[in-house]
JSON list of C-alpha atoms in Angstrom, two decimals:
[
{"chain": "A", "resi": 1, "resn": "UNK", "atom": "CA", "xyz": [0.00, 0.00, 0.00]},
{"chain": "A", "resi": 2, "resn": "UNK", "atom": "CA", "xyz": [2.89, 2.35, 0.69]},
{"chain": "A", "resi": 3, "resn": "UNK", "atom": "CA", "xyz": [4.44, 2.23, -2.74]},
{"chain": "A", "resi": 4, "resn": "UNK", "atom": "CA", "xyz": [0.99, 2.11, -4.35]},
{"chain": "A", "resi": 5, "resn": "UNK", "atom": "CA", "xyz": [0.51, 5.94, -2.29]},
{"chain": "A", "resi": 6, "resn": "UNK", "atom": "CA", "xyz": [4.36, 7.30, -3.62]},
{"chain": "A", "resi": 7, "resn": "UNK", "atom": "CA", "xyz": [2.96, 6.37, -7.31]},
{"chain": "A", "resi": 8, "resn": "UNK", "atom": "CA", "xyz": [-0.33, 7.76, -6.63]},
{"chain": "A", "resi": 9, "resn": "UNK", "atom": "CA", "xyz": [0.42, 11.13, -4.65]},
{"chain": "A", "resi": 10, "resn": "UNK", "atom": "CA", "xyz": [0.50, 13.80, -6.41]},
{"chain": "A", "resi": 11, "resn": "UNK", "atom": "CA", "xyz": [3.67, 16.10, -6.86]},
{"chain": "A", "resi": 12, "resn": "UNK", "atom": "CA", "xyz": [4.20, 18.24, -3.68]},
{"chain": "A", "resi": 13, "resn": "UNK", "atom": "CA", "xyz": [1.42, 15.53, -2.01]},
{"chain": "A", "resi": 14, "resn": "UNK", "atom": "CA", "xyz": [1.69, 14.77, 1.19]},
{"chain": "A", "resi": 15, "resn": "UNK", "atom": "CA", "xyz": [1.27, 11.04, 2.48]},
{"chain": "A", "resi": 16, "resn": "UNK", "atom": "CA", "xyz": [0.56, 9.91, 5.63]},
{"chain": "A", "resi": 17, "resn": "UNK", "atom": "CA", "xyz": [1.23, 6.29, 7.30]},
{"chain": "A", "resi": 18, "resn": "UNK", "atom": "CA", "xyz": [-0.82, 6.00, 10.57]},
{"chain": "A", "resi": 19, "resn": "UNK", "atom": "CA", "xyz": [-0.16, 3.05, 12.06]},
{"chain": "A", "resi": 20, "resn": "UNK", "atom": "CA", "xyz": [2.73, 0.25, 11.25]},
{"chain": "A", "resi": 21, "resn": "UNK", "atom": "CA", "xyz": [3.90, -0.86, 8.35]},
{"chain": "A", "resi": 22, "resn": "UNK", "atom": "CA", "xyz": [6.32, -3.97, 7.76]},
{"chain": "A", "resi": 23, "resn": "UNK", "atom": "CA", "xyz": [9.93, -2.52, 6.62]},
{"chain": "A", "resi": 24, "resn": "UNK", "atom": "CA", "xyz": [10.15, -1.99, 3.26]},
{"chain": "A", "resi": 25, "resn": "UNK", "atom": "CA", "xyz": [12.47, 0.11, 0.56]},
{"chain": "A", "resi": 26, "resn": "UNK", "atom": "CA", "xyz": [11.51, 3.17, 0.05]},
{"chain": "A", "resi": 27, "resn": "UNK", "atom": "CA", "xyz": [11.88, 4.95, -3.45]},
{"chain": "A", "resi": 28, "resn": "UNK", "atom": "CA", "xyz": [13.52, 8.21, -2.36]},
{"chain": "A", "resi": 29, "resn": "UNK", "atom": "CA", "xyz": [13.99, 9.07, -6.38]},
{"chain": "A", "resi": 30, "resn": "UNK", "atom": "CA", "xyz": [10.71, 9.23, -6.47]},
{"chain": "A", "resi": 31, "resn": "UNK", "atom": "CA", "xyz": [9.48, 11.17, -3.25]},
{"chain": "A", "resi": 32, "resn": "UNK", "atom": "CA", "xyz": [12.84, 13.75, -4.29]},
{"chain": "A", "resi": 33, "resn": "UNK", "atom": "CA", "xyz": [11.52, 14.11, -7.96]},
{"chain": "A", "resi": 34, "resn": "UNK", "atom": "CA", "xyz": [7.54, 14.54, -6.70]},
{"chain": "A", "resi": 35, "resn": "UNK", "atom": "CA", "xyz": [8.92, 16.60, -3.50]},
{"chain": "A", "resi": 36, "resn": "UNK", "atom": "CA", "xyz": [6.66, 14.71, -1.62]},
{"chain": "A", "resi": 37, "resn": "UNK", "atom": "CA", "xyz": [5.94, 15.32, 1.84]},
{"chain": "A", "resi": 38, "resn": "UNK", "atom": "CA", "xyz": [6.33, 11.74, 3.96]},
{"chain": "A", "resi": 39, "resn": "UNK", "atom": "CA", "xyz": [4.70, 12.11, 7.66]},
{"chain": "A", "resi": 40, "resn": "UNK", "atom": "CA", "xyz": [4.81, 9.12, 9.86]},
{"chain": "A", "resi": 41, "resn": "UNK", "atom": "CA", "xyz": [2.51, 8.59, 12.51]},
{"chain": "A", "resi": 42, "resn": "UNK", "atom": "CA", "xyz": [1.45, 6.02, 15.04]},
{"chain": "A", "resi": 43, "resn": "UNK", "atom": "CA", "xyz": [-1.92, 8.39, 16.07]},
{"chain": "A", "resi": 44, "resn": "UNK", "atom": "CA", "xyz": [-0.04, 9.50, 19.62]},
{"chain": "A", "resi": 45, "resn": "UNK", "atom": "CA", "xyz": [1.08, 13.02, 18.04]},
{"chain": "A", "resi": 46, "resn": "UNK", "atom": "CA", "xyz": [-2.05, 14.70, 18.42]},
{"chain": "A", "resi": 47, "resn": "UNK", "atom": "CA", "xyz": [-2.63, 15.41, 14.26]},
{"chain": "A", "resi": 48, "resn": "UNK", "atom": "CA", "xyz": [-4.99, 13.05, 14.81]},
{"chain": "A", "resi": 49, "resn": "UNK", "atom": "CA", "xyz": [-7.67, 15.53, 14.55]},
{"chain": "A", "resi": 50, "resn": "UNK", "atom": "CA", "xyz": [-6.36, 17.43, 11.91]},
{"chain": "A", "resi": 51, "resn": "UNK", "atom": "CA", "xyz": [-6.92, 14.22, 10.01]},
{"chain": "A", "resi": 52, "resn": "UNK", "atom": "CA", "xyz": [-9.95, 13.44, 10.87]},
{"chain": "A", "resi": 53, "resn": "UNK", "atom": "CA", "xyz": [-10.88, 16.96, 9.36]},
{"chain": "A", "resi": 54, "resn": "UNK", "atom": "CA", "xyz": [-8.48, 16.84, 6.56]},
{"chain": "A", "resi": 55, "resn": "UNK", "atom": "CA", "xyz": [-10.76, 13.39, 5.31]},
{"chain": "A", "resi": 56, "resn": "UNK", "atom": "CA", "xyz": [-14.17, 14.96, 6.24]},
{"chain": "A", "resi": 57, "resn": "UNK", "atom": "CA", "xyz": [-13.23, 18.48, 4.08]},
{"chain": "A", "resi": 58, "resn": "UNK", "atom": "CA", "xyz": [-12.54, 16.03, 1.43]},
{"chain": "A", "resi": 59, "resn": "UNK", "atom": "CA", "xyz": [-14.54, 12.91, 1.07]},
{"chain": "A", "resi": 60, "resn": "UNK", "atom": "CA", "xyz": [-14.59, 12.24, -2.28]},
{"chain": "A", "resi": 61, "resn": "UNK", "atom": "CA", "xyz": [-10.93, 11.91, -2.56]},
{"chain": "A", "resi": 62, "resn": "UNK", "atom": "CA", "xyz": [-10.81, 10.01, 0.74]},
{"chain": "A", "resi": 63, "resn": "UNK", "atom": "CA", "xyz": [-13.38, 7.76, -0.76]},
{"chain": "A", "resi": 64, "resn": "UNK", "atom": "CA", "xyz": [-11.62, 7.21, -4.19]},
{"chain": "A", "resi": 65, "resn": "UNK", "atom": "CA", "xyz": [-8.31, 5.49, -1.57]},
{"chain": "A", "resi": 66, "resn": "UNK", "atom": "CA", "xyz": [-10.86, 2.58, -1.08]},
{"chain": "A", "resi": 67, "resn": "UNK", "atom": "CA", "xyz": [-10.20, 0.77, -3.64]},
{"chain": "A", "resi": 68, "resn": "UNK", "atom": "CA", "xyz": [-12.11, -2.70, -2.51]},
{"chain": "A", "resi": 69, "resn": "UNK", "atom": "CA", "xyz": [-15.20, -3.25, 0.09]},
{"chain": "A", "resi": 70, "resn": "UNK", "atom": "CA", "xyz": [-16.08, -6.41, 1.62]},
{"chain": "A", "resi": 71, "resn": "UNK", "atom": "CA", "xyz": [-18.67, -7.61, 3.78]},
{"chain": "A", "resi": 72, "resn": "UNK", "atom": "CA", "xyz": [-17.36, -8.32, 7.63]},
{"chain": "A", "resi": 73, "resn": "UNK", "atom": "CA", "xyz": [-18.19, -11.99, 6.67]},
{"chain": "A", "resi": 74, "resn": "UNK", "atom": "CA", "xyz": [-15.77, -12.07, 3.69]},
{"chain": "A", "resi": 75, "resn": "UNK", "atom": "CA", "xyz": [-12.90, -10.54, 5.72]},
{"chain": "A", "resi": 76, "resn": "UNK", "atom": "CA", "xyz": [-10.24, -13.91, 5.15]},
{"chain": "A", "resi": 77, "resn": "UNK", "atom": "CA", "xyz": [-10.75, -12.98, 1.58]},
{"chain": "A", "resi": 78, "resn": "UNK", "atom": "CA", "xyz": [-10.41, -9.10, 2.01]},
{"chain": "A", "resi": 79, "resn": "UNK", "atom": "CA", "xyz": [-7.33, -9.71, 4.54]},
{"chain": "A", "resi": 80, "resn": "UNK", "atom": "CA", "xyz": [-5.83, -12.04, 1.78]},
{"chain": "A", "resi": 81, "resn": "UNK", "atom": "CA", "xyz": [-6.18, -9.40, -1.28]},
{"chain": "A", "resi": 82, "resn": "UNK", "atom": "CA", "xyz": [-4.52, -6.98, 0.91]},
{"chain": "A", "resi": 83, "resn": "UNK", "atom": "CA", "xyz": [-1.54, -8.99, 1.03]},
{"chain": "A", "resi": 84, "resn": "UNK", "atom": "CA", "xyz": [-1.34, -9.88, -2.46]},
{"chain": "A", "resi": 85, "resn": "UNK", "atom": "CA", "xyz": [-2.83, -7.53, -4.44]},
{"chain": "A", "resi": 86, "resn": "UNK", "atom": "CA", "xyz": [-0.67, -4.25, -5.35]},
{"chain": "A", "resi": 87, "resn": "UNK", "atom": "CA", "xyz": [-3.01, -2.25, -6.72]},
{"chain": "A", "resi": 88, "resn": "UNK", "atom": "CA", "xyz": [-5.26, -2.36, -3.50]},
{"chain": "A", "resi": 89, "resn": "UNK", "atom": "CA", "xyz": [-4.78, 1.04, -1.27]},
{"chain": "A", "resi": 90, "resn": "UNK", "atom": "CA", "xyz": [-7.22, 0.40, 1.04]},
{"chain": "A", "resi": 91, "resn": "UNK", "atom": "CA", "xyz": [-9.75, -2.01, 1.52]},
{"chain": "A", "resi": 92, "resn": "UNK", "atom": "CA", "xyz": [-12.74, -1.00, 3.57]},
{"chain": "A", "resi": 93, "resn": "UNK", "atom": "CA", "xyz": [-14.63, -4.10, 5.94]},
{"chain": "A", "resi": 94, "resn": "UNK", "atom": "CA", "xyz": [-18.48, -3.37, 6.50]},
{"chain": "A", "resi": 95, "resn": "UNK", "atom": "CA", "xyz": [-19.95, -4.93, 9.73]},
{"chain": "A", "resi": 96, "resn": "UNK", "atom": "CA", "xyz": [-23.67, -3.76, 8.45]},
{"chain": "A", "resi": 97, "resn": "UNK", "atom": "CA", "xyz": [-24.24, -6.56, 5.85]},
{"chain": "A", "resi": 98, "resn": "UNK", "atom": "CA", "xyz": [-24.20, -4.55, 2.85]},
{"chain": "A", "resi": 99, "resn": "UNK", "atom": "CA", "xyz": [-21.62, -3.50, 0.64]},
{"chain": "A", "resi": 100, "resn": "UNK", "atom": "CA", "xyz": [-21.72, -0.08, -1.43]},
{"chain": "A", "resi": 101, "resn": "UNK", "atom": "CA", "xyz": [-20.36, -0.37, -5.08]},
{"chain": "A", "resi": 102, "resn": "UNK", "atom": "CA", "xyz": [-16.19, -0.32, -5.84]}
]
C-alpha cells in the first residue's frame, strides 16, 4: 500500500502512514523528484484531529483510496487481497451486511 501511495500522490502531495507498516524500501527518487511530503505517525502526536478533518473536508478523494469493500463476513478474503494484491490502497470491511459499489 505504501508504494501504491508514492505512485499515486501527487507532486508536492503529502502522504501519511498512521499506524505500522512492515519494513520496506523506500523509493527516495521518487518522493525527491515529486517533492513529496512523507509524515509518519502512530496516532499518539495529536494530528490526529487534523486528520480526521483533513478526510471529512474532502470525502470524495478520501473515498476514491478505497479501492475494494467487503462484507465483515468475507474478511479472510479481504485480509488475503490486501496482502497480495498491489493495486489495492485500502480495503474498507463493512460490519452492516451490505456493501456499497467499488
Amino acid at each position: 500500500a505504501f508504494d501504491n501511495a508514492l505512485n499515486l500522490v501527487k507532486p508536492l502531495g503529502t502522504i501519511l502512514n498512521i499506524g505500522f507498516i512492515p519494513p520496506s524500501e523506500i523509493n527516495f527518487r521518487l518522493v525527491t523528484l515529486k517533492a513529496i511530503r512523507l509524515i509518519g505517525s502512530i496516532g499518539g502526536t495529536g494530528n490526529f484531529p487534523q486528520v480526521l478533518q483533513l478526510l471529512k473536508d474532502n470525502q470524495d478523494y478520501a473515498s476514491s483510496l478505497i479501492t475494494h469493500r467487503f462484507p465483515f463476513q468475507d474478511a479472510q478474503e479481504a485480509f488475503k487481497l490486501s496482502k497480495e494484491a498491489a493495486q489495492a490502497v485500502k480495503i474498507q470491511l463493512s460490519f452492516e451486511g451490505k456493501v456499497e459499489a467499488n
